[in-house]
Amino acid sequence: MICKFAIIFFACVATCSAYTVPVPANRFTLLDCEKGDCACMVYEIYCQQDDTDRPYQQNAAQLCSTRSVLTGGPAGRLASLRNPRIDYEVRKHILDNDLDKSPCITVYGFWIGLSDALVEGEFIWSDGIPHCVNSDFRNWAPGEPNNNTKRDDDGQDCVQLWFRNNNKGLWDDEYCDYRPKGIVCEIPDPHCHSL
């Protein structure tokens, strides 16, 4: 069986600004084939949260969990970018559609589903699979993760795609509730087998 890799882009359905009713700024589907298994995942990219949408990363995760392709279908989650091709396509989509700048975001980042909130230094993806720092794909910005404690004694336990200082969406550990961010959700599409 030959597996295909495809992307379907959907037109912008909302202005790229802070929102009160979440509407994705952009949406696309990836058909990913790994080890002979093919699966479709819908990616929804949301512009920056309102300043009042606290706690920021927790509410971003909650938003993603309310998303599904079909009523009663599998729930979404913050995106797990453990595959270099998926990581590249998500970052490329953000850059190609100018979602990395104002008016979509002003504080340089998008939440993804990687965190070391349970045990410092042990990162886990939103689907519960550990991120093995020594063997798994990683795309950290230089000097990251650094668990900076300047703004919170607990440090930086959540991860963002970082669009500051020419990082172009490399990973950065960030305070979970210091700044609002854009959001990258992934939603399984069980009915998509090929495009």
Coordinates of N, CA and C in Angstrom, one line a residue:
M1 N 0.8 -1.2 0.0 CA 0.0 0.0 0.0 C 0.9 1.2 0.0
I2 N 0.6 2.2 -0.9 CA 1.3 3.4 -0.9 C 0.5 4.5 -0.2
C3 N 1.2 5.1 0.8 CA 0.5 6.1 1.6 C 0.7 7.4 1.0
K4 N -0.3 8.3 1.1 CA -0.2 9.6 0.6 C -0.1 10.6 1.7
F5 N 0.5 11.7 1.4 CA 0.5 12.9 2.3 C -0.1 14.0 1.6
A6 N -1.1 14.6 2.2 CA -1.9 15.7 1.6 C -2.3 16.7 2.6
I7 N -2.5 17.9 2.1 CA -2.9 19.0 2.9 C -4.1 19.6 2.2
I8 N -5.2 19.9 2.9 CA -6.3 20.6 2.4 C -6.4 21.9 3.2
F9 N -6.4 23.1 2.6 CA -6.5 24.3 3.3 C -7.9 24.9 3.1
F10 N -8.4 25.5 4.2 CA -9.7 26.1 4.2 C -9.5 27.6 4.3
A11 N -10.4 28.3 3.7 CA -10.3 29.8 3.7 C -10.5 30.3 5.1
C12 N -9.9 31.5 5.4 CA -10.0 32.1 6.7 C -11.5 32.4 6.9
V13 N -12.0 31.9 8.0 CA -13.4 32.1 8.3 C -13.7 33.1 9.4
A14 N -12.7 33.8 9.9 CA -12.8 34.8 10.9 C -11.7 35.8 10.8
T15 N -11.9 36.9 11.3 CA -10.8 37.9 11.4 C -9.8 37.4 12.4
C16 N -8.5 37.7 12.2 CA -7.5 37.2 13.0 C -7.2 38.2 14.2
S17 N -8.1 38.2 15.1 CA -7.9 39.0 16.3 C -8.4 38.3 17.5
A18 N -8.3 38.9 18.7 CA -8.7 38.3 19.9 C -10.2 38.0 19.7
Y19 N -10.7 36.9 20.4 CA -12.0 36.4 20.1 C -12.8 36.2 21.4
T20 N -14.1 36.2 21.4 CA -14.8 35.8 22.5 C -15.6 34.5 22.2
V21 N -16.0 34.3 21.0 CA -16.5 33.1 20.5 C -15.5 32.4 19.6
P22 N -14.8 31.3 20.1 CA -13.7 30.8 19.3 C -14.1 30.3 17.9
V23 N -13.5 30.8 16.9 CA -13.6 30.4 15.5 C -12.2 30.3 15.0
P24 N -11.9 29.1 14.4 CA -10.5 29.0 13.9 C -10.2 30.0 12.9
A25 N -9.0 30.6 13.0 CA -8.5 31.5 11.9 C -8.2 30.8 10.7
N26 N -7.8 29.5 10.8 CA -7.4 28.7 9.7 C -7.6 27.2 10.1
R27 N -7.8 26.4 9.1 CA -8.0 25.0 9.3 C -7.5 24.2 8.2
F28 N -6.8 23.1 8.5 CA -6.3 22.2 7.4 C -6.2 20.8 7.9
T29 N -6.1 19.9 6.9 CA -6.1 18.4 7.2 C -4.8 17.8 6.7
L30 N -4.2 17.0 7.5 CA -3.0 16.2 7.1 C -3.3 14.8 7.1
L31 N -3.0 14.1 6.0 CA -3.1 12.6 6.0 C -1.6 12.2 6.3
D32 N -1.5 11.5 7.4 CA -0.1 11.1 7.8 C 0.0 9.6 7.8
C33 N 1.0 9.1 7.2 CA 1.2 7.7 7.2 C 2.5 7.4 7.9
E34 N 2.5 6.6 8.9 CA 3.7 6.2 9.6 C 3.6 4.7 9.9
K35 N 4.6 4.0 9.6 CA 4.7 2.5 9.8 C 3.5 1.8 9.2
G36 N 3.1 2.2 8.0 CA 2.0 1.6 7.3 C 0.6 2.0 7.7
D37 N 0.5 2.7 8.8 CA -0.9 3.2 9.2 C -1.1 4.6 8.7
C38 N -2.2 4.8 8.2 CA -2.6 6.2 7.7 C -3.7 6.7 8.5
A39 N -3.6 8.0 8.9 CA -4.7 8.6 9.7 C -4.8 10.1 9.3
C40 N -6.0 10.6 9.3 CA -6.2 12.0 9.1 C -6.3 12.8 10.4
M41 N -5.7 13.9 10.4 CA -5.9 14.8 11.6 C -6.2 16.2 11.0
V42 N -7.2 16.8 11.6 CA -7.6 18.2 11.2 C -6.9 19.1 12.2
Y43 N -6.2 20.1 11.7 CA -5.6 21.1 12.5 C -6.3 22.4 12.5
E44 N -6.7 22.9 13.6 CA -7.3 24.2 13.7 C -6.4 25.2 14.4
I45 N -6.2 26.3 13.8 CA -5.3 27.3 14.4 C -6.1 28.5 14.8
Y46 N -6.0 28.9 16.0 CA -6.8 30.0 16.6 C -5.8 31.2 16.8
C47 N -6.3 32.4 16.6 CA -5.6 33.6 16.9 C -5.5 33.7 18.5
Q48 N -4.8 34.7 18.9 CA -4.5 34.9 20.3 C -5.7 35.0 21.2
Q49 N -5.7 34.4 22.3 CA -6.7 34.4 23.3 C -7.0 35.9 23.8
D50 N -8.2 36.1 24.3 CA -8.4 37.4 25.0 C -7.5 37.4 26.3
D51 N -7.2 38.6 26.7 CA -6.4 38.8 27.9 C -7.1 38.2 29.2
T52 N -8.4 38.1 29.1 CA -9.2 37.6 30.3 C -9.4 36.1 30.2
D53 N -8.9 35.4 29.2 CA -9.1 34.0 29.0 C -8.1 33.1 29.9
R54 N -8.1 33.4 31.2 CA -7.2 32.7 32.1 C -7.9 31.6 32.8
P55 N -7.1 30.6 33.2 CA -5.7 30.3 32.9 C -5.5 30.0 31.4
Y56 N -4.5 30.6 30.8 CA -4.4 30.6 29.4 C -4.2 29.2 28.7
Q57 N -3.1 28.5 29.2 CA -2.9 27.2 28.5 C -4.0 26.2 28.9
Q58 N -4.5 26.2 30.1 CA -5.6 25.3 30.5 C -6.8 25.6 29.7
N59 N -7.2 26.8 29.4 CA -8.4 27.2 28.6 C -8.1 26.8 27.2
A60 N -6.9 26.9 26.7 CA -6.6 26.5 25.3 C -6.8 25.0 25.2
A61 N -6.4 24.2 26.1 CA -6.6 22.8 26.1 C -8.1 22.5 26.2
Q62 N -8.8 23.2 27.0 CA -10.3 23.0 27.1 C -11.0 23.3 25.8
L63 N -10.6 24.4 25.1 CA -11.1 24.7 23.8 C -10.9 23.5 22.8
C64 N -9.7 23.0 22.8 CA -9.4 21.9 21.8 C -10.2 20.7 22.1
S65 N -10.5 20.4 23.4 CA -11.2 19.2 23.8 C -12.7 19.3 23.4
T66 N -13.2 20.5 23.1 CA -14.6 20.6 22.7 C -14.8 20.5 21.2
R67 N -13.7 20.3 20.5 CA -13.7 20.3 19.0 C -13.8 18.8 18.5
S68 N -14.6 18.5 17.5 CA -14.6 17.2 16.9 C -15.0 17.4 15.4
V69 N -14.7 16.5 14.6 CA -15.0 16.6 13.2 C -16.5 16.3 13.0
L70 N -17.0 15.4 13.7 CA -18.4 15.0 13.6 C -19.0 15.0 15.0
T71 N -20.3 15.3 15.2 CA -20.9 15.3 16.5 C -20.8 13.9 17.0
G72 N -20.3 13.8 18.3 CA -20.0 12.5 18.9 C -18.7 11.9 18.5
G73 N -18.0 12.5 17.6 CA -16.7 11.9 17.1 C -15.6 12.1 18.2
P74 N -14.4 11.6 17.9 CA -13.3 11.8 18.8 C -13.0 13.3 19.1
A75 N -12.7 13.6 20.3 CA -12.4 15.0 20.8 C -11.0 15.4 20.4
G76 N -10.9 16.7 20.2 CA -9.6 17.3 19.8 C -8.7 17.4 21.1
R77 N -7.5 17.9 20.9 CA -6.6 18.2 21.9 C -5.6 19.2 21.4
L78 N -4.8 19.8 22.3 CA -3.7 20.6 21.8 C -2.7 19.7 21.0
A79 N -2.2 20.3 19.9 CA -1.5 19.5 18.9 C -0.2 18.8 19.5
S80 N -0.1 17.5 19.1 CA 1.2 16.8 19.4 C 2.0 16.7 18.2
L81 N 3.1 17.5 18.2 CA 3.9 17.6 17.0 C 5.2 16.7 17.0
R82 N 5.0 15.4 17.3 CA 6.1 14.6 17.5 C 6.8 14.1 16.2
N83 N 6.2 14.4 15.1 CA 6.7 14.0 13.8 C 7.2 15.2 13.1
P84 N 8.5 15.1 12.5 CA 9.1 16.3 11.9 C 8.3 16.9 10.8
R85 N 7.6 16.0 10.0 CA 6.8 16.5 8.9 C 5.6 17.3 9.4
I86 N 4.9 16.8 10.4 CA 3.7 17.5 10.9 C 4.2 18.8 11.5
D87 N 5.2 18.8 12.3 CA 5.7 20.0 12.9 C 6.0 21.0 11.8
Y88 N 6.7 20.6 10.8 CA 7.0 21.5 9.7 C 5.8 22.1 9.0
E89 N 4.8 21.2 8.7 CA 3.6 21.7 8.0 C 2.8 22.6 8.8
V90 N 2.7 22.4 10.1 CA 1.9 23.3 11.0 C 2.6 24.7 11.0
R91 N 3.9 24.7 11.3 CA 4.7 25.9 11.3 C 4.6 26.7 9.9
K92 N 4.8 25.9 8.9 CA 4.7 26.5 7.5 C 3.3 27.1 7.3
H93 N 2.3 26.4 7.7 CA 0.9 26.9 7.5 C 0.7 28.3 8.2
I94 N 1.2 28.3 9.5 CA 1.2 29.6 10.2 C 1.9 30.7 9.5
L95 N 3.1 30.4 9.1 CA 3.9 31.5 8.4 C 3.3 31.8 7.0
D96 N 2.9 30.9 6.2 CA 2.4 31.2 4.9 C 1.1 32.0 5.0
N97 N 0.4 31.9 6.1 CA -0.9 32.6 6.2 C -0.8 33.8 7.1
D98 N 0.5 34.2 7.4 CA 0.7 35.4 8.2 C 0.0 35.4 9.6
L99 N -0.1 34.2 10.1 CA -0.8 34.1 11.5 C 0.2 34.3 12.6
D100 N 1.5 34.4 12.2 CA 2.6 34.6 13.2 C 2.8 36.1 13.6
K101 N 1.9 37.0 13.2 CA 2.0 38.4 13.5 C 0.7 39.0 13.7
S102 N 0.7 40.3 14.1 CA -0.5 41.1 14.3 C -1.3 41.2 12.9
P103 N -2.6 41.0 12.9 CA -3.4 41.1 14.1 C -3.7 39.7 14.7
C104 N -3.2 38.6 14.2 CA -3.5 37.3 14.8 C -2.9 37.1 16.1
I105 N -1.6 37.3 16.2 CA -1.0 37.2 17.6 C -0.1 38.5 17.8
T106 N 0.1 38.8 19.0 CA 1.0 40.0 19.3 C 2.0 39.6 20.4
V107 N 1.9 38.4 21.0 CA 2.9 38.0 22.0 C 3.7 36.7 21.5
Y108 N 3.8 36.5 20.2 CA 4.8 35.7 19.6 C 4.6 34.2 19.7
G109 N 3.4 33.6 20.1 CA 3.4 32.2 20.3 C 2.0 31.5 20.1
F110 N 2.1 30.2 19.9 CA 0.9 29.4 19.8 C 1.1 28.2 20.8
W111 N 0.1 27.9 21.6 CA 0.1 26.7 22.5 C 0.1 25.5 21.7
I112 N 0.9 24.5 22.1 CA 0.9 23.1 21.5 C 0.8 22.2 22.7
G113 N 0.5 20.9 22.5 CA 0.3 20.0 23.6 C 1.5 19.3 24.1
L114 N 2.4 20.1 24.6 CA 3.6 19.5 25.3 C 3.8 20.2 26.6
S115 N 4.1 19.5 27.7 CA 4.2 20.1 29.0 C 5.0 19.2 29.9
D116 N 5.7 19.9 30.8 CA 6.4 19.1 31.9 C 5.8 19.6 33.3
A117 N 4.5 19.9 33.3 CA 3.9 20.3 34.5 C 3.8 19.3 35.6
L118 N 3.8 18.0 35.3 CA 3.7 17.0 36.3 C 5.1 16.7 37.0
V119 N 6.1 16.6 36.2 CA 7.5 16.4 36.7 C 8.4 17.2 35.9
E120 N 9.1 18.1 36.5 CA 10.0 19.0 35.8 C 11.0 18.3 35.0
G121 N 11.1 18.7 33.7 CA 12.0 18.1 32.8 C 11.5 16.8 32.0
E122 N 10.4 16.3 32.5 CA 9.8 15.1 31.8 C 8.5 15.6 31.0
F123 N 8.8 15.9 29.7 CA 7.7 16.4 28.9 C 6.8 15.3 28.4
I124 N 5.5 15.6 28.4 CA 4.5 14.6 28.0 C 3.6 15.4 27.0
W125 N 3.2 14.7 25.9 CA 2.3 15.2 24.9 C 0.9 15.1 25.4
S126 N 0.0 15.9 24.8 CA -1.4 16.0 25.3 C -2.2 14.7 25.1
D127 N -1.7 13.8 24.3 CA -2.3 12.5 24.2 C -1.8 11.5 25.2
G128 N -0.9 12.0 26.1 CA -0.4 11.1 27.2 C 0.9 10.4 26.9
I129 N 1.4 10.5 25.7 CA 2.7 9.8 25.3 C 3.9 10.7 25.7
P130 N 4.8 10.1 26.5 CA 6.0 10.9 26.9 C 6.8 11.3 25.7
H131 N 7.4 12.5 25.8 CA 8.4 13.0 24.8 C 9.8 12.6 25.3
C132 N 10.4 11.6 24.7 CA 11.7 11.1 25.2 C 12.8 12.0 24.6
V133 N 13.3 12.9 25.4 CA 14.2 13.9 24.9 C 15.4 13.4 24.2
N134 N 15.9 12.2 24.5 CA 17.1 11.7 23.9 C 16.8 10.9 22.6
S135 N 15.6 10.5 22.4 CA 15.3 9.6 21.2 C 14.3 10.2 20.2
D136 N 13.3 11.0 20.7 CA 12.2 11.5 19.9 C 12.6 12.7 19.1
F137 N 11.9 13.0 18.1 CA 12.0 14.3 17.4 C 11.8 15.4 18.3
R138 N 12.6 16.4 18.2 CA 12.5 17.6 19.0 C 12.8 18.8 18.1
N139 N 12.2 20.0 18.4 CA 12.5 21.1 17.6 C 12.6 22.4 18.5
W140 N 13.4 22.3 19.6 CA 13.5 23.4 20.5 C 14.3 24.5 19.9
A141 N 14.0 25.7 20.3 CA 14.7 26.9 19.9 C 16.1 26.8 20.7
P142 N 17.1 27.5 20.2 CA 18.4 27.5 20.9 C 18.2 27.9 22.4
G143 N 18.8 27.1 23.3 CA 18.8 27.4 24.7 C 17.5 27.0 25.4
E144 N 16.6 26.3 24.7 CA 15.3 25.9 25.3 C 15.3 24.4 25.3
P145 N 14.6 23.8 26.2 CA 13.8 24.4 27.3 C 14.7 24.9 28.4
N146 N 14.4 26.0 29.1 CA 15.3 26.6 30.1 C 14.6 26.7 31.5
N147 N 13.3 26.5 31.5 CA 12.5 26.6 32.8 C 12.8 27.9 33.5
N148 N 12.7 29.0 32.8 CA 13.0 30.3 33.4 C 12.0 30.5 34.6
T149 N 12.5 31.1 35.7 CA 11.7 31.3 36.9 C 11.5 32.8 37.2
K150 N 11.9 33.7 36.3 CA 11.8 35.1 36.5 C 10.4 35.6 36.9
R151 N 9.4 35.0 36.2 CA 8.0 35.5 36.4 C 7.1 34.6 37.3
D152 N 7.6 33.4 37.5 CA 6.9 32.4 38.3 C 7.9 31.4 38.9
D153 N 7.8 31.3 40.2 CA 8.8 30.4 40.9 C 8.7 28.9 40.5
D154 N 7.5 28.6 39.9 CA 7.3 27.2 39.5 C 8.0 27.0 38.1
G155 N 8.3 28.1 37.4 CA 9.0 27.9 36.1 C 8.1 27.8 35.0
Q156 N 8.6 27.4 33.9 CA 7.9 27.3 32.6 C 7.6 25.9 32.3
D157 N 6.3 25.5 32.4 CA 5.9 24.2 32.3 C 5.1 23.8 31.0
C158 N 4.7 24.9 30.2 CA 3.9 24.6 29.0 C 4.8 25.0 27.8
V159 N 4.4 24.5 26.6 CA 5.3 24.7 25.4 C 4.5 25.4 24.3
Q160 N 5.2 26.3 23.7 CA 4.6 27.1 22.6 C 5.4 27.0 21.3
L161 N 4.8 27.2 20.2 CA 5.5 27.5 19.0 C 5.9 28.9 19.0
W162 N 7.2 29.2 19.0 CA 7.7 30.6 19.4 C 8.1 31.3 18.1
F163 N 7.4 32.5 17.9 CA 7.7 33.3 16.7 C 8.3 34.6 17.1
R164 N 9.3 34.5 18.0 CA 10.0 35.7 18.4 C 11.5 35.5 18.1
N165 N 12.2 36.6 17.9 CA 13.7 36.6 17.6 C 14.0 35.7 16.5
N166 N 13.2 35.7 15.4 CA 13.5 34.9 14.2 C 13.4 33.4 14.5
N167 N 12.7 32.9 15.5 CA 12.6 31.5 15.8 C 11.7 30.7 14.9
K168 N 10.8 31.4 14.2 CA 9.9 30.8 13.2 C 9.2 29.5 13.7
G169 N 8.7 29.6 14.9 CA 7.9 28.5 15.4 C 8.6 27.3 16.1
L170 N 9.9 27.6 16.4 CA 10.6 26.5 17.2 C 10.0 26.4 18.6
W171 N 10.2 25.3 19.2 CA 9.6 25.1 20.5 C 10.2 25.9 21.6
D172 N 9.4 26.4 22.6 CA 9.9 27.1 23.7 C 9.1 26.8 24.9
D173 N 9.7 26.5 26.1 CA 8.9 26.4 27.3 C 8.5 27.7 27.8
E174 N 7.3 27.9 28.2 CA 6.7 29.1 28.6 C 5.8 29.0 29.8
Y175 N 5.6 30.1 30.5 CA 4.7 30.1 31.7 C 3.3 29.8 31.2
C176 N 2.7 28.9 31.9 CA 1.3 28.4 31.5 C 0.2 29.5 31.6
D177 N 0.5 30.5 32.4 CA -0.6 31.5 32.6 C -0.1 32.9 32.7
Y178 N 1.0 33.2 31.9 CA 1.5 34.6 32.0 C 1.0 35.5 30.8
R179 N 1.0 34.9 29.6 CA 0.6 35.6 28.4 C -0.4 34.8 27.6
P180 N -1.4 35.5 27.0 CA -2.3 34.8 26.1 C -1.6 34.4 24.9
K181 N -1.9 33.3 24.2 CA -1.3 32.8 23.0 C -2.3 32.4 22.0
G182 N -1.8 32.2 20.8 CA -2.7 31.5 19.8 C -2.7 30.0 20.2
I183 N -3.5 29.3 19.5 CA -3.8 27.9 19.9 C -3.7 27.0 18.6
V184 N -3.0 25.8 18.7 CA -3.0 24.8 17.7 C -3.7 23.6 18.2
C185 N -4.9 23.3 17.7 CA -5.6 22.1 18.1 C -5.5 21.0 17.0
E186 N -5.5 19.7 17.4 CA -5.6 18.6 16.4 C -6.8 17.8 16.8
I187 N -7.5 17.4 15.7 CA -8.8 16.7 15.9 C -8.8 15.4 15.0
P188 N -8.8 14.2 15.6 CA -8.8 13.0 14.7 C -10.1 13.0 13.8
D189 N -9.8 12.6 12.6 CA -10.9 12.4 11.6 C -11.0 11.0 11.2
P190 N -11.8 10.2 11.9 CA -11.9 8.7 11.7 C -12.5 8.3 10.4
H191 N -13.1 9.3 9.7 CA -13.7 8.9 8.4 C -12.9 9.3 7.2
C192 N -11.7 9.8 7.4 CA -10.8 10.2 6.3 C -9.8 9.1 6.1
H193 N -9.8 8.5 5.0 CA -8.8 7.4 4.7 C -7.8 7.8 3.6
S194 N -8.3 8.6 2.7 CA -7.4 9.0 1.7 C -8.0 10.3 1.1
L195 N -7.2 11.1 0.5 CA -7.7 12.4 -0.1 C -7.5 12.4 -1.6

